[in-house]
N, CA, C and O atoms as a MOPAC input file, in Angstrom:
PM7 MOZYME 1SCF
protein

 N     10.70000 1  -120.67900 1    56.87700 1
 C     10.99400 1  -121.55900 1    55.76600 1
 C     11.93000 1  -122.70500 1    56.18200 1
 O     11.72500 1  -123.84100 1    55.75400 1
 N     12.95800 1  -122.43000 1    57.01000 1
 C     13.81800 1  -123.54200 1    57.43200 1
 C     13.04500 1  -124.61100 1    58.21600 1
 O     13.32000 1  -125.80400 1    58.08000 1
 N     12.09700 1  -124.18800 1    59.02200 1
 C     11.29700 1  -125.15600 1    59.78100 1
 C     10.46900 1  -126.00200 1    58.81800 1
 O     10.33500 1  -127.21000 1    59.01600 1
 N      9.91700 1  -125.38800 1    57.78700 1
 C      9.14100 1  -126.13100 1    56.79300 1
 C     10.01100 1  -127.16800 1    56.09400 1
 O      9.55900 1  -128.28000 1    55.81900 1
 N     11.26700 1  -126.80200 1    55.80500 1
 C     12.18300 1  -127.76300 1    55.18100 1
 C     12.50300 1  -128.91100 1    56.14400 1
 O     12.59500 1  -130.06200 1    55.71600 1
 N     12.67300 1  -128.61400 1    57.43400 1
 C     12.93200 1  -129.67500 1    58.41100 1
 C     11.73000 1  -130.61200 1    58.55100 1
 O     11.89400 1  -131.82900 1    58.63500 1
 N     10.54200 1  -130.05000 1    58.57600 1
 C      9.33400 1  -130.87500 1    58.68400 1
 C      9.19400 1  -131.75200 1    57.44500 1
 O      8.83800 1  -132.92600 1    57.54800 1
 N      9.47300 1  -131.18300 1    56.27900 1
 C      9.40200 1  -131.95300 1    55.04200 1
 C     10.42500 1  -133.09000 1    55.03900 1
 O     10.12100 1  -134.19700 1    54.59600 1
 N     11.63500 1  -132.81800 1    55.53100 1
 C     12.65900 1  -133.85100 1    55.62400 1
 C     12.23300 1  -134.94700 1    56.59300 1
 O     12.41400 1  -136.13300 1    56.31700 1
 N     11.66700 1  -134.54700 1    57.73000 1
 C     11.19600 1  -135.53900 1    58.69900 1
 C     10.11300 1  -136.40800 1    58.09000 1
 O     10.07600 1  -137.61300 1    58.34200 1
 N      9.22900 1  -135.81900 1    57.29100 1
 C      8.18700 1  -136.61500 1    56.64300 1
 C      8.78900 1  -137.59100 1    55.64500 1
 O      8.35100 1  -138.73800 1    55.55200 1
 N      9.80100 1  -137.13700 1    54.89300 1
 C     10.43300 1  -138.04500 1    53.93700 1
 C     11.06100 1  -139.23900 1    54.64500 1
 O     11.05100 1  -140.35600 1    54.12800 1
 N     11.61200 1  -138.98900 1    55.84100 1
 C     12.24300 1  -140.06800 1    56.59700 1
 C     11.22000 1  -140.94000 1    57.31500 1
 O     11.36200 1  -142.16200 1    57.34700 1
 N     10.19000 1  -140.32400 1    57.89000 1
 C      9.25100 1  -141.04900 1    58.73400 1
 C      7.93500 1  -141.38300 1    58.04200 1
 O      7.12500 1  -142.12600 1    58.59600 1
 N      7.70600 1  -140.85400 1    56.85100 1
 C      6.46900 1  -141.12900 1    56.11700 1
 C      6.21800 1  -142.60700 1    55.89400 1
 O      5.09700 1  -143.07200 1    56.10200 1
 N      7.23200 1  -143.36300 1    55.47500 1
 C      7.01900 1  -144.80400 1    55.27600 1
 C      6.70900 1  -145.55600 1    56.57100 1
 O      6.24300 1  -146.69400 1    56.52500 1
 N      6.96000 1  -144.94000 1    57.71500 1
 C      6.71600 1  -145.59000 1    59.00100 1
 C      5.42500 1  -145.12900 1    59.65200 1
 O      5.19700 1  -145.40900 1    60.82800 1
 N      4.58100 1  -144.43000 1    58.91600 1
 C      3.27200 1  -144.08900 1    59.42200 1
 C      3.05000 1  -142.63100 1    59.79300 1
 O      1.97000 1  -142.28500 1    60.27300 1
 N      4.02700 1  -141.77400 1    59.58900 1
 C      3.81300 1  -140.36000 1    59.90100 1
 C      2.78500 1  -139.78400 1    58.93900 1
 O      2.85100 1  -140.02200 1    57.73300 1
 N      1.82700 1  -139.01900 1    59.48000 1
 C      0.81300 1  -138.41100 1    58.63000 1
 C      1.44200 1  -137.35100 1    57.74100 1
 O      2.47900 1  -136.77800 1    58.07300 1
 N      0.79800 1  -137.09700 1    56.60400 1
 C      1.29900 1  -136.10100 1    55.66600 1
 C      1.31900 1  -134.74400 1    56.35800 1
 O      0.33700 1  -134.32900 1    56.97400 1
 N      2.43000 1  -134.07700 1    56.24800 1
 C      2.59700 1  -132.79900 1    56.91800 1
 C      1.82800 1  -131.69900 1    56.20200 1
 O      1.68100 1  -131.72800 1    54.98000 1
 N      1.34300 1  -130.73900 1    56.96200 1
 C      0.63800 1  -129.59700 1    56.39100 1
 C      1.58100 1  -128.41400 1    56.19600 1
 O      1.25000 1  -127.46600 1    55.48400 1
 N      2.74000 1  -128.46600 1    56.81800 1
 C      3.70400 1  -127.37200 1    56.73600 1
 C      4.78000 1  -127.75100 1    55.73300 1
 O      5.71700 1  -128.48100 1    56.05500 1
 N      4.63500 1  -127.24700 1    54.51300 1
 C      5.61100 1  -127.52500 1    53.45900 1
 C      6.15800 1  -126.19800 1    52.93700 1
 O      5.50300 1  -125.16500 1    53.07500 1
 N      7.34400 1  -126.21400 1    52.34300 1
 C      7.90700 1  -124.97900 1    51.79600 1
 C      6.99600 1  -124.32900 1    50.75400 1
 O      6.89200 1  -123.10300 1    50.70500 1
 N      6.33800 1  -125.13700 1    49.92300 1
 C      5.46400 1  -124.55400 1    48.90000 1
 C      4.26600 1  -123.84600 1    49.53500 1
 O      3.83600 1  -122.80600 1    49.03700 1
 N      3.72400 1  -124.39000 1    50.62300 1
 C      2.61600 1  -123.72500 1    51.30500 1
 C      3.07100 1  -122.43800 1    51.99300 1
 O      2.33100 1  -121.45500 1    52.02400 1
 N      4.27900 1  -122.44400 1    52.53900 1
 C      4.79900 1  -121.22700 1    53.16000 1
 C      4.94500 1  -120.13900 1    52.11100 1
 O      4.58200 1  -118.98800 1    52.35000 1
 N      5.48300 1  -120.50500 1    50.93200 1
 C      5.61500 1  -119.53100 1    49.85200 1
 C      4.24500 1  -119.02100 1    49.41400 1
 O      4.06300 1  -117.82200 1    49.20800 1
 N      3.28400 1  -119.93300 1    49.27300 1
 C      1.94000 1  -119.54700 1    48.83900 1
 C      1.27500 1  -118.59700 1    49.83200 1
 O      0.64600 1  -117.61700 1    49.43300 1
 N      1.41400 1  -118.88800 1    51.12600 1
 C      0.75600 1  -118.06700 1    52.13900 1
 C      1.48000 1  -116.75500 1    52.41600 1
 O      0.88400 1  -115.82800 1    52.96300 1
 N      2.74700 1  -116.66400 1    52.04800 1
 C      3.49300 1  -115.44300 1    52.35400 1
 C      3.41800 1  -114.40500 1    51.23200 1
 O      3.94800 1  -113.30400 1    51.38100 1
 N      2.77300 1  -114.73500 1    50.11500 1
 C      2.61700 1  -113.78400 1    49.01300 1
 C      1.34200 1  -112.97100 1    49.22400 1
 O      0.30900 1  -113.50800 1    49.62500 1
 N      1.42800 1  -111.67900 1    48.95100 1
 C      0.21200 1  -110.87400 1    49.00700 1
 C     -0.39300 1  -110.83000 1    47.60600 1
 O      0.31200 1  -110.76700 1    46.59900 1
 N     -1.71200 1  -110.86600 1    47.58200 1
 C     -2.39800 1  -110.87000 1    46.29400 1
 C     -3.49200 1  -109.81000 1    46.30500 1
 O     -4.21300 1  -109.65900 1    47.29100 1
 N     -3.60600 1  -109.09200 1    45.22000 1
 C     -4.72700 1  -108.17200 1    45.02900 1
 C     -5.30600 1  -108.44300 1    43.64700 1
 O     -4.58300 1  -108.77500 1    42.70800 1
 N     -6.59600 1  -108.29800 1    43.54500 1
 C     -7.27600 1  -108.55800 1    42.28200 1
 C     -7.98400 1  -107.29100 1    41.83200 1
 O     -8.53800 1  -106.54800 1    42.64300 1
 N     -7.95600 1  -107.05700 1    40.52000 1
 C     -8.53700 1  -105.85500 1    39.96200 1
 C     -9.41900 1  -106.25600 1    38.78000 1
 O     -8.96800 1  -106.95000 1    37.86800 1
 N    -10.67600 1  -105.81700 1    38.80100 1
 C    -11.60500 1  -106.16900 1    37.72400 1
 C    -11.73800 1  -105.05800 1    36.68400 1
 O    -12.63900 1  -105.10500 1    35.84600 1
 N    -10.86000 1  -104.06400 1    36.72600 1
 C    -10.99800 1  -102.93300 1    35.80800 1
 C    -10.80800 1  -103.33500 1    34.34000 1
 O    -11.45600 1  -102.76700 1    33.46200 1
 N     -9.93500 1  -104.29900 1    34.06300 1
 C     -9.73500 1  -104.72600 1    32.67900 1
 C    -10.97700 1  -105.44500 1    32.15700 1
 O    -11.35100 1  -105.27500 1    30.99700 1
 N    -11.61300 1  -106.24100 1    33.00300 1
 C    -12.85400 1  -106.91100 1    32.60900 1
 C    -13.95900 1  -105.88700 1    32.39200 1
 O    -14.79800 1  -106.04700 1    31.50400 1
 N    -13.95800 1  -104.84000 1    33.20300 1
 C    -14.95400 1  -103.77100 1    33.03500 1
 C    -14.73000 1  -103.05400 1    31.70600 1
 O    -15.68900 1  -102.77200 1    30.98800 1
 N    -13.46500 1  -102.75400 1    31.36800 1
 C    -13.15100 1  -102.03200 1    30.13300 1
 C    -13.43000 1  -102.86900 1    28.88700 1
 O    -14.04700 1  -102.38400 1    27.93800 1
 N    -12.97500 1  -104.13000 1    28.88500 1
 C    -13.08900 1  -104.96100 1    27.69000 1
 C    -14.45200 1  -105.61500 1    27.53300 1
 O    -14.94500 1  -105.74900 1    26.41300 1
 N    -15.06500 1  -106.02200 1    28.62800 1
 C    -16.29600 1  -106.80800 1    28.55200 1
 C    -17.52200 1  -106.08800 1    29.08600 1
 O    -18.64300 1  -106.57800 1    28.94600 1
 N    -17.31900 1  -104.93900 1    29.69200 1
 C    -18.44700 1  -104.24400 1    30.30200 1
 C    -18.91800 1  -104.91300 1    31.58400 1
 O    -20.08300 1  -104.79200 1    31.96200 1
 N    -18.02100 1  -105.61300 1    32.24500 1
 C    -18.37000 1  -106.35300 1    33.46200 1
 C    -18.67200 1  -105.39700 1    34.61300 1
 O    -18.00700 1  -104.37600 1    34.78900 1
 N    -19.68800 1  -105.75500 1    35.38700 1
 C    -19.99500 1  -105.03300 1    36.61600 1
 C    -20.30700 1  -106.08900 1    37.67800 1
 O    -21.11800 1  -106.97800 1    37.42300 1
 N    -19.69100 1  -106.01900 1    38.85700 1
 C    -19.94800 1  -107.03200 1    39.88700 1
 C    -21.41700 1  -107.01300 1    40.30700 1
 O    -22.03700 1  -105.95300 1    40.39500 1
 N    -21.95900 1  -108.19700 1    40.56200 1
 C    -23.35300 1  -108.33000 1    40.97800 1
 C    -23.51500 1  -107.81500 1    42.40900 1
 O    -24.51700 1  -107.18600 1    42.74800 1
 N    -22.50300 1  -108.09700 1    43.24300 1
 C    -22.53200 1  -107.70000 1    44.65400 1
 C    -21.33400 1  -106.78800 1    44.90400 1
 O    -20.21800 1  -107.13000 1    44.51500 1
 N    -21.53700 1  -105.64000 1    45.54000 1
 C    -20.39000 1  -104.78000 1    45.87000 1
 C    -19.42100 1  -105.48000 1    46.81700 1
 O    -19.80500 1  -106.40000 1    47.53900 1
 N    -18.17000 1  -105.04400 1    46.81000 1
 C    -17.12200 1  -105.69000 1    47.59200 1
 C    -17.47200 1  -105.77400 1    49.07700 1
 O    -17.36500 1  -106.84900 1    49.66700 1
 N    -17.88400 1  -104.67900 1    49.68800 1
 C    -18.17900 1  -104.67700 1    51.13100 1
 C    -19.32000 1  -105.63500 1    51.45900 1
 O    -19.27300 1  -106.33800 1    52.46800 1
 N    -20.35000 1  -105.66200 1    50.60400 1
 C    -21.47500 1  -106.58000 1    50.82500 1
 C    -21.01100 1  -108.03300 1    50.68000 1
 O    -21.44500 1  -108.90200 1    51.43700 1
 N    -20.14200 1  -108.29400 1    49.72100 1
 C    -19.60800 1  -109.64100 1    49.52700 1
 C    -18.80000 1  -110.10400 1    50.73100 1
 O    -18.90600 1  -111.25800 1    51.14600 1
 N    -17.99400 1  -109.20800 1    51.29200 1
 C    -17.21700 1  -109.54400 1    52.48900 1
 C    -18.15200 1  -109.84800 1    53.65400 1
 O    -17.93400 1  -110.81000 1    54.39100 1
 N    -19.19800 1  -109.02800 1    53.82300 1
 C    -20.15700 1  -109.24100 1    54.90900 1
 C    -20.86700 1  -110.58500 1    54.74300 1
 O    -21.01500 1  -111.33000 1    55.71200 1
 N    -21.30700 1  -110.89800 1    53.52000 1
 C    -21.98100 1  -112.17600 1    53.26900 1
 C    -21.04500 1  -113.36300 1    53.53800 1
 O    -21.46700 1  -114.38400 1    54.08300 1
 N    -19.79200 1  -113.21800 1    53.15700 1
 C    -18.83000 1  -114.29700 1    53.39200 1
 C    -18.63900 1  -114.54100 1    54.88100 1
 O    -18.65300 1  -115.68800 1    55.32600 1
 N    -18.46400 1  -113.49000 1    55.64600 1
 C    -18.28800 1  -113.62900 1    57.09500 1
 C    -19.52600 1  -114.24800 1    57.72200 1
 O    -19.41600 1  -115.12700 1    58.57700 1
 N    -20.70800 1  -113.79600 1    57.30400 1
 C    -21.95200 1  -114.35300 1    57.85000 1
 C    -22.12500 1  -115.82700 1    57.50500 1
 O    -22.75300 1  -116.56500 1    58.26400 1
 N    -21.57900 1  -116.26900 1    56.37400 1
 C    -21.74000 1  -117.66700 1    55.96600 1
 C    -20.91000 1  -118.62700 1    56.82500 1
 O    -21.11200 1  -119.84000 1    56.76800 1
 N    -19.98300 1  -118.09100 1    57.61600 1
 C    -19.15800 1  -118.93300 1    58.48200 1
 C    -19.63600 1  -118.90600 1    59.92900 1
 O    -18.85900 1  -119.20000 1    60.83700 1
 N    -20.89000 1  -118.56100 1    60.15700 1
 C    -21.40600 1  -118.46400 1    61.52600 1
 C    -21.38800 1  -119.80900 1    62.24100 1
 O    -21.34400 1  -119.85200 1    63.47000 1
 N    -21.42200 1  -120.91200 1    61.48700 1
 C    -21.38800 1  -122.24100 1    62.11100 1
 C    -20.03700 1  -122.53200 1    62.77500 1
 O    -19.91400 1  -123.51500 1    63.50600 1
 N    -19.03100 1  -121.70300 1    62.53600 1
 C    -17.71100 1  -121.91600 1    63.12400 1
 C    -17.49400 1  -121.13500 1    64.41700 1
 O    -16.40700 1  -121.19900 1    64.99100 1
 N    -18.49500 1  -120.40500 1    64.88600 1
 C    -18.33900 1  -119.63500 1    66.12000 1
 C    -18.21700 1  -120.56700 1    67.31300 1
 O    -18.61100 1  -121.73200 1    67.24900 1
 N    -17.66700 1  -120.04400 1    68.40300 1
 C    -17.37600 1  -120.87000 1    69.57900 1
 C    -18.64100 1  -121.49100 1    70.16800 1
 O    -18.60000 1  -122.63700 1    70.61400 1
 N    -19.75600 1  -120.77200 1    70.18400 1
 C    -20.95000 1  -121.32100 1    70.81600 1
 C    -21.54600 1  -122.46800 1    70.00500 1
 O    -22.34700 1  -123.23100 1    70.54500 1
 N    -21.18800 1  -122.62100 1    68.73400 1
 C    -21.69600 1  -123.71600 1    67.91200 1
 C    -20.78300 1  -124.93800 1    67.91600 1
 O    -21.11200 1  -125.95300 1    67.30200 1
 N    -19.65700 1  -124.85300 1    68.58900 1
 C    -18.71800 1  -125.97000 1    68.64400 1
 C    -19.14600 1  -126.95500 1    69.73000 1
 O    -19.63600 1  -126.53400 1    70.77800 1
 N    -18.96900 1  -128.25900 1    69.50200 1
 C    -19.35200 1  -129.23700 1    70.52100 1
 C    -18.44500 1  -129.13800 1    71.74600 1
 O    -17.25900 1  -128.82300 1    71.63800 1
 N    -19.02100 1  -129.41000 1    72.89800 1
 C    -18.25000 1  -129.39900 1    74.14300 1
 C    -17.34800 1  -130.62200 1    74.16800 1
 O    -17.77200 1  -131.73000 1    73.84100 1
 N    -16.10500 1  -130.40500 1    74.55800 1
 C    -15.15400 1  -131.51900 1    74.66400 1
 C    -15.20600 1  -132.09700 1    76.06200 1
 O    -15.42800 1  -131.39400 1    77.04700 1
 N    -15.00000 1  -133.37000 1    76.11300 1
 C    -14.96900 1  -134.05600 1    77.39900 1
 C    -13.71400 1  -133.65900 1    78.15600 1
 O    -12.66300 1  -133.43700 1    77.55600 1
 N    -13.82300 1  -133.57100 1    79.46100 1
 C    -12.67200 1  -133.26700 1    80.30300 1
 C    -11.65900 1  -134.40100 1    80.20300 1
 O    -10.45300 1  -134.16400 1    80.27400 1
 N    -12.13700 1  -135.61800 1    80.04200 1
 C    -11.23600 1  -136.77300 1    79.97100 1
 C    -10.29300 1  -136.67700 1    78.77800 1
 O     -9.13800 1  -137.09200 1    78.87000 1
 N    -10.77400 1  -136.12900 1    77.64800 1
 C     -9.90100 1  -135.96700 1    76.48300 1
 C     -8.75100 1  -135.02500 1    76.80600 1
 O     -7.60700 1  -135.27800 1    76.42600 1
 N     -9.05700 1  -133.93400 1    77.51300 1
 C     -8.02200 1  -132.95900 1    77.87500 1
 C     -7.02200 1  -133.58000 1    78.83800 1
 O     -5.81300 1  -133.41100 1    78.67900 1
 N     -7.52400 1  -134.29900 1    79.83500 1
 C     -6.63600 1  -134.94900 1    80.80700 1
 C     -5.74800 1  -135.97200 1    80.10700 1
 O     -4.55100 1  -136.04800 1    80.38400 1
 N     -6.33400 1  -136.76500 1    79.19500 1
 C     -5.56100 1  -137.77500 1    78.46900 1
 C     -4.49000 1  -137.10800 1    77.61100 1
 O     -3.35900 1  -137.59000 1    77.55300 1
 N     -4.83400 1  -135.99600 1    76.94000 1
 C     -3.86500 1  -135.31100 1    76.10400 1
 C     -2.72700 1  -134.74900 1    76.94200 1
 O     -1.56900 1  -134.79100 1    76.52500 1
 N     -3.05000 1  -134.21300 1    78.14300 1
 C     -2.00600 1  -133.68400 1    79.01900 1
 C     -1.07200 1  -134.79700 1    79.48300 1
 O      0.14000 1  -134.59600 1    79.55800 1
 N     -1.61800 1  -135.95800 1    79.79100 1
 C     -0.77600 1  -137.09600 1    80.19600 1
 C      0.15400 1  -137.49200 1    79.05300 1
 O      1.34300 1  -137.72700 1    79.27100 1
 N     -0.38400 1  -137.56500 1    77.83600 1
 C      0.43500 1  -137.94300 1    76.69400 1
 C      1.52500 1  -136.90600 1    76.43100 1
 O      2.65300 1  -137.25300 1    76.08200 1
 N      1.18200 1  -135.64900 1    76.59900 1
 C      2.16900 1  -134.58700 1    76.40800 1
 C      3.27900 1  -134.69000 1    77.44200 1
 O      4.45400 1  -134.54600 1    77.10500 1
 N      2.91900 1  -134.93900 1    78.69600 1
 C      3.92100 1  -135.10200 1    79.75000 1
 C      4.83200 1  -136.28000 1    79.45400 1
 O      6.04800 1  -136.18400 1    79.61900 1
 N      4.25600 1  -137.38400 1    79.02100 1
 C      5.06400 1  -138.56200 1    78.67700 1
 C      6.01800 1  -138.22800 1    77.52800 1
 O      7.18800 1  -138.60800 1    77.55900 1
 N      5.51200 1  -137.51500 1    76.51300 1
 C      6.36400 1  -137.13800 1    75.37300 1
 C      7.50800 1  -136.24100 1    75.81200 1
 O      8.63700 1  -136.39900 1    75.34700 1
 N      7.22500 1  -135.29600 1    76.71000 1
 C      8.28300 1  -134.39600 1    77.19600 1
 C      9.34000 1  -135.16800 1    77.96200 1
 O     10.53300 1  -134.92300 1    77.78600 1
 N      8.92100 1  -136.09700 1    78.80900 1
 C      9.87300 1  -136.91500 1    79.57000 1
 C     10.73200 1  -137.74700 1    78.61900 1
 O     11.94300 1  -137.86100 1    78.80900 1
 N     10.10400 1  -138.32800 1    77.59800 1
 C     10.85500 1  -139.13200 1    76.62800 1
 C     11.85200 1  -138.25100 1    75.87400 1
 O     12.99700 1  -138.65400 1    75.66800 1
 N     11.43000 1  -137.05500 1    75.46300 1
 C     12.32700 1  -136.18100 1    74.72200 1
 C     13.48900 1  -135.69300 1    75.57600 1
 O     14.61000 1  -135.57700 1    75.08200 1
 N     13.23800 1  -135.40700 1    76.84400 1
 C     14.32700 1  -135.00900 1    77.74400 1
 C     15.30900 1  -136.16300 1    77.91100 1
 O     16.52300 1  -135.96200 1    77.89400 1
 N     14.77900 1  -137.36300 1    78.07000 1
 C     15.64000 1  -138.54600 1    78.19200 1
 C     16.47700 1  -138.72800 1    76.92200 1
 O     17.67700 1  -138.99200 1    76.99800 1
 N     15.84700 1  -138.58800 1    75.76800 1
 C     16.58300 1  -138.71600 1    74.51000 1
 C     17.63700 1  -137.62600 1    74.37700 1
 O     18.74200 1  -137.87900 1    73.89800 1
 N     17.29400 1  -136.42000 1    74.79900 1
 C     18.26000 1  -135.32200 1    74.75000 1
 C     19.48300 1  -135.65000 1    75.60500 1
 O     20.62100 1  -135.46800 1    75.17000 1
 N     19.24200 1  -136.13400 1    76.81900 1
 C     20.35500 1  -136.46600 1    77.71200 1
 C     21.20400 1  -137.57700 1    77.10700 1
 O     22.43300 1  -137.50600 1    77.14700 1
 N     20.56000 1  -138.60900 1    76.54300 1
 C     21.30000 1  -139.74200 1    75.99400 1
 C     22.02200 1  -139.41300 1    74.69200 1
 O     23.15400 1  -139.84800 1    74.48300 1
 N     21.37200 1  -138.64400 1    73.81500 1
 C     21.96600 1  -138.40200 1    72.50000 1
 C     22.87200 1  -137.18600 1    72.46300 1
 O     23.95500 1  -137.25100 1    71.88300 1
 N     22.46300 1  -136.08100 1    73.06300 1
 C     23.17300 1  -134.82200 1    72.88300 1
 C     24.11000 1  -134.53600 1    74.04500 1
 O     25.29400 1  -134.27700 1    73.83300 1
 N     23.60200 1  -134.57700 1    75.26000 1
 C     24.40100 1  -134.16400 1    76.41500 1
 C     25.60300 1  -135.07800 1    76.63900 1
 O     26.67500 1  -134.60600 1    77.01500 1
 N     25.43400 1  -136.39400 1    76.41000 1
 C     26.54000 1  -137.31500 1    76.67100 1
 C     27.52700 1  -137.39600 1    75.51200 1
 O     28.69700 1  -137.71500 1    75.72600 1
 N     27.07800 1  -137.11300 1    74.27900 1
 C     27.97600 1  -137.26100 1    73.12800 1
 C     28.49400 1  -135.93700 1    72.61200 1
 O     29.31300 1  -135.91600 1    71.69300 1
 N     28.05000 1  -134.85900 1    73.16300 1
 C     28.45500 1  -133.55700 1    72.65000 1
 C     27.47600 1  -133.08200 1    71.60500 1
 O     26.47500 1  -133.74700 1    71.33700 1
 N     27.75000 1  -131.96100 1    71.02600 1
 C     26.82600 1  -131.36700 1    70.07200 1
 C     27.21200 1  -131.71500 1    68.64400 1
 O     27.59300 1  -130.83200 1    67.87500 1
 N     27.12100 1  -132.95800 1    68.28800 1
 C     27.38400 1  -133.33900 1    66.90200 1
 C     26.08700 1  -133.28900 1    66.11200 1
 O     25.00300 1  -133.30500 1    66.69500 1
 N     26.18700 1  -133.22900 1    64.81100 1
 C     25.02600 1  -132.99000 1    63.94900 1
 C     24.05800 1  -134.17400 1    63.91100 1
 O     22.84400 1  -133.97100 1    63.88400 1
 N     24.56700 1  -135.39100 1    63.90800 1
 C     23.69000 1  -136.55600 1    63.76100 1
 C     22.76200 1  -136.71700 1    64.96700 1
 O     21.55800 1  -136.87100 1    64.76200 1
 N     23.25300 1  -136.69000 1    66.22400 1
 C     22.31400 1  -136.80700 1    67.34200 1
 C     21.28700 1  -135.66800 1    67.37900 1
 O     20.13300 1  -135.89300 1    67.74200 1
 N     21.69100 1  -134.46300 1    67.01100 1
 C     20.74300 1  -133.34700 1    67.00200 1
 C     19.69600 1  -133.56100 1    65.91400 1
 O     18.51800 1  -133.28000 1    66.13600 1
 N     20.09900 1  -134.05200 1    64.74700 1
 C     19.14500 1  -134.32500 1    63.66800 1
 C     18.16300 1  -135.41500 1    64.09200 1
 O     16.96700 1  -135.31200 1    63.81900 1
 N     18.65600 1  -136.44500 1    64.75000 1
 C     17.77300 1  -137.50900 1    65.25000 1
 C     16.81300 1  -136.93800 1    66.27800 1
 O     15.62500 1  -137.26000 1    66.26300 1
 N     17.30900 1  -136.10100 1    67.16200 1
 C     16.45900 1  -135.49600 1    68.18400 1
 C     15.38200 1  -134.61700 1    67.54500 1
 O     14.22600 1  -134.66400 1    67.96400 1
 N     15.73800 1  -133.82200 1    66.54600 1
 C     14.75100 1  -132.98000 1    65.86300 1
 C     13.69500 1  -133.85400 1    65.18000 1
 O     12.50400 1  -133.55300 1    65.24900 1
 N     14.12400 1  -134.92800 1    64.52500 1
 C     13.17000 1  -135.83700 1    63.88000 1
 C     12.23300 1  -136.45900 1    64.91100 1
 O     11.03600 1  -136.58900 1    64.65600 1
 N     12.76100 1  -136.84200 1    66.06500 1
 C     11.91500 1  -137.41900 1    67.11400 1
 C     10.94600 1  -136.39100 1    67.67900 1
 O      9.79800 1  -136.72200 1    67.97500 1
 N     11.39400 1  -135.14800 1    67.83300 1
 C     10.49600 1  -134.09200 1    68.31400 1
 C      9.34300 1  -133.90600 1    67.33000 1
 O      8.18600 1  -133.81200 1    67.73900 1
 N      9.65400 1  -133.85200 1    66.04600 1
 C      8.60900 1  -133.67700 1    65.03500 1
 C      7.66600 1  -134.87800 1    65.04500 1
 O      6.45000 1  -134.72300 1    64.92900 1
 N      8.23900 1  -136.08200 1    65.18500 1
 C      7.40100 1  -137.28500 1    65.23100 1
 C      6.44400 1  -137.23300 1    66.41000 1
 O      5.24600 1  -137.46400 1    66.24400 1
 N      6.96000 1  -136.92900 1    67.61300 1
 C      6.08500 1  -136.85800 1    68.78800 1
 C      5.06500 1  -135.74500 1    68.66000 1
 O      3.91500 1  -135.90000 1    69.07100 1
 N      5.47900 1  -134.62700 1    68.09400 1
 C      4.56800 1  -133.50200 1    67.91400 1
 C      3.40400 1  -133.90800 1    67.00100 1
 O      2.24400 1  -133.63400 1    67.30800 1
 N      3.72200 1  -134.55800 1    65.88400 1
 C      2.68100 1  -135.00300 1    64.95500 1
 C      1.83200 1  -136.11000 1    65.56900 1
 O      0.61100 1  -136.11200 1    65.41700 1
 N      2.47200 1  -137.05700 1    66.26600 1
 C      1.73500 1  -138.19400 1    66.82800 1
 C      0.76700 1  -137.73200 1    67.90700 1
 O     -0.41400 1  -138.07700 1    67.87400 1
 N      1.25900 1  -136.95700 1    68.85800 1
 C      0.39100 1  -136.51800 1    69.94500 1
 C     -0.53700 1  -135.40400 1    69.51200 1
 O     -1.63600 1  -135.27000 1    70.04900 1
 N     -0.11200 1  -134.60500 1    68.55100 1
 C     -1.00700 1  -133.57500 1    68.02500 1
 C     -2.21600 1  -134.17500 1    67.32800 1
 O     -3.32300 1  -133.65000 1    67.44300 1
 N     -2.01100 1  -135.29300 1    66.59100 1
 C     -3.13900 1  -135.92600 1    65.89700 1
 C     -4.08600 1  -136.57300 1    66.89500 1
 O     -5.28100 1  -136.67500 1    66.61700 1
 N     -3.59900 1  -137.00900 1    68.03400 1
 C     -4.47900 1  -137.57100 1    69.05400 1
 C     -5.39500 1  -136.50100 1    69.63100 1
 O     -6.55400 1  -136.77500 1    69.94400 1
 N     -4.87600 1  -135.27200 1    69.77500 1
 C     -5.65800 1  -134.19400 1    70.36300 1
 C     -6.81500 1  -133.81500 1    69.45200 1
 O     -7.91400 1  -133.55400 1    69.94000 1
 N     -6.59600 1  -133.77700 1    68.13500 1
 C     -7.62400 1  -133.31500 1    67.22600 1
 C     -8.67200 1  -134.38400 1    66.92200 1
 O     -9.71900 1  -134.05100 1    66.36600 1
 N     -8.43900 1  -135.64600 1    67.26200 1
 C     -9.41400 1  -136.70800 1    66.99600 1
 C    -10.62500 1  -136.60500 1    67.85600 1
 O    -11.53200 1  -137.42900 1    67.74500 1

């Protein structure tokens, strides 16, 4: 949850400068961390409801409907895309190390340089991450 709050803060700061909308938000973390179970017994009692498909058959049909997402159905990626992404990642790491040395190591561990460094890490992560998925 703290990471989600940091990402949300970084988006609030960097959103006007072109940062893509973040997918990691506190509300999504809360939504995904809740367990949910559903029971149709009340519908059966009050309305006489009976499921058309049994639960196990429904699960099997759902899994089978996602066969287009298997690895053998995915398009082959060019080697050049991987090489380009690795170069960009290396450049980002070098820049972040340089920023760390300039902001944190030389000035001590004050909150403002660390906050700037965290914002820059999130920015580079989002920027280079979006290049990889394109």
